[in-house]
Amino acid sequence: MKALVIASLFTAFIALVVYLTSIIAVHGIRKSISDSNYFLRKPYKLVFEIVMWVCGLATIITGLFIKESADWWVIGGGIGIFLVGVFSDFKRNLFIRIAHYVSAIGGFALLGLSYYFSFGNIEYTIIIAISALIATGFADKRIWCLELTMAAEIFIGLFYLAHTIM
């Protein structure tokens, strides 16, 4: 199962990096990662959703197998990230916007808190919180900095845990 977890995390990380790199190269830095979805045209319209689904599923797989019993903090965070892709058209109406934001904030919050509540690592949880605050300070109405910081820290932490405790 360790190979499955690491392979799924690696696949999700690469998908996210390739997506972000290509968006930045073609369209520049957007207001947020989710906002980049509105700059995609057919046949690439579903790329953002697919990347979020891959990241969410990889996180859910990690939550299922990283410990002997399922880790619901990690699974819940993965579901939140998956739902970001489901509710990707967040400018369409208020319900979708609320669902999108709740999914994104909830997913990142559950994943950040999982390092303490599931793995007993308060230090890493504090590092994530402090770096999120710093990234928010640099955001200047663009939350992509915060999103990239959180995504990088979540993936680094899950890779580390998969290598050390599995």
Short mmCIF file of C-alpha atoms in Angstrom, two decimals:
data_model
loop_
_atom_site.label_atom_id
_atom_site.label_comp_id
_atom_site.label_asym_id
_atom_site.label_seq_id
_atom_site.Cartn_x
_atom_site.Cartn_y
_atom_site.Cartn_z
CA MET A 1 0.00 0.00 0.00
CA LYS A 2 2.95 2.32 0.56
CA ALA A 3 3.72 2.25 -3.17
CA LEU A 4 0.09 3.09 -4.00
CA VAL A 5 0.05 6.04 -1.60
CA ILE A 6 3.38 7.44 -2.80
CA ALA A 7 2.49 6.90 -6.47
CA SER A 8 -0.88 8.62 -6.07
CA LEU A 9 0.65 11.57 -4.20
CA PHE A 10 3.41 11.86 -6.79
CA THR A 11 0.90 11.75 -9.66
CA ALA A 12 -1.26 14.43 -8.03
CA PHE A 13 1.74 16.64 -7.27
CA ILE A 14 3.04 16.40 -10.85
CA ALA A 15 -0.45 17.08 -12.25
CA LEU A 16 -0.73 20.20 -10.10
CA VAL A 17 2.76 21.45 -10.99
CA VAL A 18 2.23 20.90 -14.73
CA TYR A 19 -1.19 22.59 -14.60
CA LEU A 20 0.07 25.62 -12.66
CA THR A 21 3.22 25.96 -14.76
CA SER A 22 1.27 25.91 -18.01
CA ILE A 23 -1.38 28.35 -16.71
CA ILE A 24 1.29 30.80 -15.53
CA ALA A 25 3.24 30.44 -18.79
CA VAL A 26 0.19 31.08 -20.98
CA HIS A 27 -2.04 33.38 -18.91
CA GLY A 28 0.23 34.73 -16.17
CA ILE A 29 -0.49 34.60 -12.46
CA ARG A 30 -4.22 34.65 -11.85
CA LYS A 31 -6.14 35.84 -8.79
CA SER A 32 -6.38 32.25 -7.56
CA ILE A 33 -5.78 28.74 -8.80
CA SER A 34 -9.54 28.29 -9.15
CA ASP A 35 -9.83 31.51 -11.13
CA SER A 36 -7.50 30.07 -13.76
CA ASN A 37 -10.35 27.74 -14.75
CA TYR A 38 -12.11 30.68 -16.40
CA PHE A 39 -9.23 31.24 -18.82
CA LEU A 40 -9.37 27.73 -20.24
CA ARG A 41 -11.17 27.04 -23.51
CA LYS A 42 -12.28 23.83 -25.17
CA PRO A 43 -10.82 21.20 -25.29
CA TYR A 44 -9.02 22.16 -22.05
CA LYS A 45 -12.08 23.31 -20.11
CA LEU A 46 -12.11 20.30 -17.75
CA VAL A 47 -8.39 20.32 -16.95
CA PHE A 48 -8.77 22.26 -13.68
CA GLU A 49 -11.54 19.94 -12.49
CA ILE A 50 -9.53 16.84 -13.36
CA VAL A 51 -6.44 18.15 -11.54
CA MET A 52 -8.52 18.88 -8.41
CA TRP A 53 -10.15 15.45 -8.61
CA VAL A 54 -6.75 13.77 -8.96
CA CYS A 55 -5.38 15.74 -5.98
CA GLY A 56 -8.48 14.97 -3.91
CA LEU A 57 -8.46 11.26 -4.77
CA ALA A 58 -4.73 10.98 -4.03
CA THR A 59 -5.33 12.54 -0.62
CA ILE A 60 -8.30 10.25 0.06
CA ILE A 61 -6.18 7.21 -0.90
CA THR A 62 -3.48 8.45 1.46
CA GLY A 63 -6.02 8.81 4.28
CA LEU A 64 -7.30 5.29 3.69
CA PHE A 65 -3.91 3.59 3.83
CA ILE A 66 -1.39 5.79 5.68
CA LYS A 67 -2.27 4.21 9.03
CA GLU A 68 -3.71 0.85 10.04
CA SER A 69 -7.19 2.34 10.21
CA ALA A 70 -8.60 5.05 7.96
CA ASP A 71 -7.59 8.59 8.89
CA TRP A 72 -10.74 10.67 8.64
CA TRP A 73 -8.95 14.02 8.97
CA VAL A 74 -6.96 13.29 5.82
CA ILE A 75 -9.93 11.72 4.04
CA GLY A 76 -12.10 14.73 4.91
CA GLY A 77 -9.43 17.08 3.58
CA GLY A 78 -9.21 15.04 0.39
CA ILE A 79 -12.97 15.21 -0.04
CA GLY A 80 -12.76 18.99 0.36
CA ILE A 81 -10.11 19.28 -2.36
CA PHE A 82 -12.11 16.93 -4.61
CA LEU A 83 -15.20 19.12 -4.15
CA VAL A 84 -13.23 22.19 -5.22
CA GLY A 85 -13.21 20.55 -8.65
CA VAL A 86 -16.89 19.68 -8.44
CA PHE A 87 -17.81 23.29 -7.61
CA SER A 88 -15.27 24.84 -9.98
CA ASP A 89 -17.72 27.18 -11.71
CA PHE A 90 -17.85 29.34 -8.58
CA LYS A 91 -18.74 32.57 -10.38
CA ARG A 92 -22.01 31.13 -11.68
CA ASN A 93 -24.13 31.58 -8.55
CA LEU A 94 -23.94 32.12 -4.80
CA PHE A 95 -24.58 28.48 -3.84
CA ILE A 96 -21.69 27.19 -5.95
CA ARG A 97 -19.42 29.99 -4.70
CA ILE A 98 -20.15 29.12 -1.05
CA ALA A 99 -19.70 25.39 -1.71
CA HIS A 100 -16.42 26.06 -3.53
CA TYR A 101 -15.00 28.24 -0.75
CA VAL A 102 -16.18 25.94 2.06
CA SER A 103 -14.65 22.95 0.24
CA ALA A 104 -11.31 24.70 -0.31
CA ILE A 105 -11.00 26.21 3.16
CA GLY A 106 -12.36 23.09 4.84
CA GLY A 107 -10.09 20.78 2.85
CA PHE A 108 -6.94 22.75 3.63
CA ALA A 109 -7.96 23.22 7.28
CA LEU A 110 -8.65 19.51 7.82
CA LEU A 111 -5.39 18.55 6.15
CA GLY A 112 -3.41 21.09 8.17
CA LEU A 113 -5.01 19.97 11.43
CA SER A 114 -4.49 16.30 10.57
CA TYR A 115 -0.77 16.63 11.26
CA TYR A 116 -1.59 17.31 14.91
CA PHE A 117 -4.77 15.33 15.53
CA SER A 118 -3.81 12.26 13.51
CA PHE A 119 -0.03 12.22 13.68
CA GLY A 120 0.75 14.17 16.87
CA ASN A 121 2.93 16.73 15.11
CA ILE A 122 1.96 20.10 16.55
CA GLU A 123 5.14 21.71 15.21
CA TYR A 124 4.25 21.06 11.56
CA THR A 125 0.68 22.23 12.14
CA ILE A 126 2.04 25.49 13.59
CA ILE A 127 4.46 25.87 10.66
CA ILE A 128 1.55 25.46 8.23
CA ALA A 129 -0.53 28.04 10.12
CA ILE A 130 2.28 30.61 10.33
CA SER A 131 3.27 30.22 6.69
CA ALA A 132 -0.41 30.56 5.69
CA LEU A 133 -0.56 33.85 7.58
CA ILE A 134 2.66 35.06 5.96
CA ALA A 135 1.47 34.02 2.49
CA THR A 136 -1.82 35.82 3.11
CA GLY A 137 0.13 38.96 3.98
CA PHE A 138 1.94 38.78 0.64
CA ALA A 139 -1.19 37.86 -1.30
CA ASP A 140 -2.30 41.42 -2.16
CA LYS A 141 -5.79 40.30 -3.24
CA ARG A 142 -4.32 37.29 -5.03
CA ILE A 143 -4.73 34.16 -2.98
CA TRP A 144 -2.68 31.99 -5.32
CA CYS A 145 0.32 32.53 -3.03
CA LEU A 146 -1.62 31.11 -0.09
CA GLU A 147 -2.98 28.22 -2.16
CA LEU A 148 0.48 27.30 -3.47
CA THR A 149 2.00 27.48 0.01
CA MET A 150 -0.70 25.27 1.50
CA ALA A 151 -0.58 22.76 -1.36
CA ALA A 152 3.21 22.47 -1.17
CA GLU A 153 3.21 22.01 2.60
CA ILE A 154 0.39 19.46 2.51
CA PHE A 155 2.13 17.39 -0.18
CA ILE A 156 5.52 17.61 1.56
CA GLY A 157 3.99 16.51 4.85
CA LEU A 158 2.05 13.62 3.34
CA PHE A 159 5.10 12.42 1.38
CA TYR A 160 7.17 12.56 4.56
CA LEU A 161 4.57 10.69 6.60
CA ALA A 162 4.08 8.07 3.89
CA HIS A 163 7.82 7.40 3.90
CA THR A 164 8.26 7.34 7.66
CA ILE A 165 5.19 5.68 9.17
CA MET A 166 4.07 3.24 6.49
#
